[in-house]
Coordinates of C-alpha atoms in Angstrom, one line a residue:
M22 CA 87.9 97.8 -39.5
E23 CA 91.3 99.5 -39.8
L24 CA 94.2 98.2 -41.9
F25 CA 97.8 99.3 -41.5
I26 CA 100.5 98.3 -44.1
E27 CA 104.1 98.3 -42.9
F28 CA 107.4 96.8 -43.7
E29 CA 109.9 95.0 -41.5
G30 CA 112.9 94.6 -43.7
R31 CA 111.7 92.5 -46.6
K32 CA 108.5 91.4 -44.9
L33 CA 105.2 93.0 -45.6
V34 CA 103.2 93.4 -42.4
L35 CA 99.5 93.7 -42.7
R36 CA 98.0 94.8 -39.3
L37 CA 94.2 94.2 -39.1
V38 CA 92.3 96.1 -36.3
G39 CA 88.7 95.5 -35.5
E40 CA 86.3 93.0 -37.0
L41 CA 86.8 91.1 -40.3
D42 CA 83.3 90.2 -41.4
E43 CA 80.9 90.6 -44.3
H44 CA 80.8 94.4 -43.7
S45 CA 84.5 94.9 -44.0
A46 CA 85.5 92.1 -46.3
E47 CA 85.5 94.0 -49.6
F48 CA 87.5 96.9 -48.2
V49 CA 90.1 94.5 -46.7
K50 CA 90.3 92.4 -49.9
R51 CA 91.0 95.4 -52.1
R52 CA 93.6 96.9 -49.8
L53 CA 95.4 93.6 -49.2
D54 CA 95.3 92.6 -52.9
A55 CA 96.9 95.9 -53.8
A56 CA 99.6 95.7 -51.1
I57 CA 100.4 92.1 -52.0
S58 CA 100.5 92.7 -55.7
E59 CA 102.4 96.0 -55.8
N60 CA 105.3 95.6 -53.4
N61 CA 108.6 93.9 -53.5
F62 CA 109.0 91.7 -50.5
D63 CA 109.7 88.1 -49.5
A64 CA 107.0 87.3 -47.0
V65 CA 103.6 88.5 -45.8
I66 CA 102.9 88.7 -42.1
L67 CA 99.3 89.0 -41.0
E68 CA 99.5 90.8 -37.6
L69 CA 96.2 90.0 -35.9
S70 CA 96.8 91.0 -32.2
R71 CA 94.0 93.6 -32.5
L72 CA 91.6 91.7 -34.7
T73 CA 88.7 91.1 -32.4
F74 CA 86.4 89.0 -34.5
M75 CA 86.4 87.1 -37.8
D76 CA 83.5 85.2 -39.3
S77 CA 83.4 82.8 -42.3
T78 CA 83.6 85.7 -44.7
G79 CA 86.8 86.8 -43.0
I80 CA 88.2 83.2 -43.3
G81 CA 87.5 83.4 -47.0
V82 CA 89.3 86.8 -47.2
I83 CA 92.4 85.3 -45.4
I84 CA 92.4 82.2 -47.7
G85 CA 92.1 84.3 -50.8
R86 CA 95.0 86.5 -49.9
Y87 CA 97.0 83.5 -48.9
K88 CA 96.4 82.0 -52.4
L89 CA 97.4 85.3 -54.1
A90 CA 100.6 85.6 -52.1
R91 CA 101.6 82.0 -52.8
K92 CA 100.9 82.5 -56.5
L93 CA 103.5 85.3 -56.3
N94 CA 105.9 83.0 -54.5
K95 CA 105.6 84.8 -51.2
S96 CA 105.5 83.1 -47.8
V97 CA 102.6 83.8 -45.5
Y98 CA 102.6 83.9 -41.7
V99 CA 100.1 84.9 -39.0
R100 CA 101.5 86.7 -35.9
N101 CA 100.0 87.4 -32.5
P102 CA 96.4 86.4 -33.2
S103 CA 94.0 87.5 -30.5
Q104 CA 92.6 84.7 -28.4
T105 CA 89.3 84.8 -30.3
V106 CA 91.0 84.8 -33.7
D107 CA 93.4 82.1 -32.6
K108 CA 90.5 79.8 -31.8
I109 CA 88.9 80.5 -35.2
F110 CA 92.2 79.7 -36.9
R111 CA 92.5 76.4 -35.0
M112 CA 88.8 75.4 -35.5
S113 CA 88.8 76.2 -39.2
G114 CA 92.1 74.5 -40.0
L115 CA 93.8 77.7 -41.2
Y116 CA 97.0 76.8 -39.2
E117 CA 97.4 73.8 -41.5
I118 CA 98.2 76.2 -44.4
I119 CA 99.4 79.4 -42.7
T120 CA 102.2 79.2 -40.1
K121 CA 101.8 81.0 -36.8
I122 CA 105.0 82.8 -35.8

């Protein structure tokens, strides 16, 4: 799993590459929590075009970071999910809380 943290204006872009599962969850949680907590921005964009797999642990990671961002009054969006991840988002109901842009 690779994680790239970028800015697009006042948007924090978190680009996940690889597989978000029980093996990578702790690494991703720590890095995302730090990025979300330490930066001055208006919105979080989860860029998922190169995320190839996500299991239930990964869903938990996404929901937890969503809750943290919302607690800090930041909007959260998902962008360009891979076909596999898009299906997981639809089946799990994640699109009911996180807007796809």
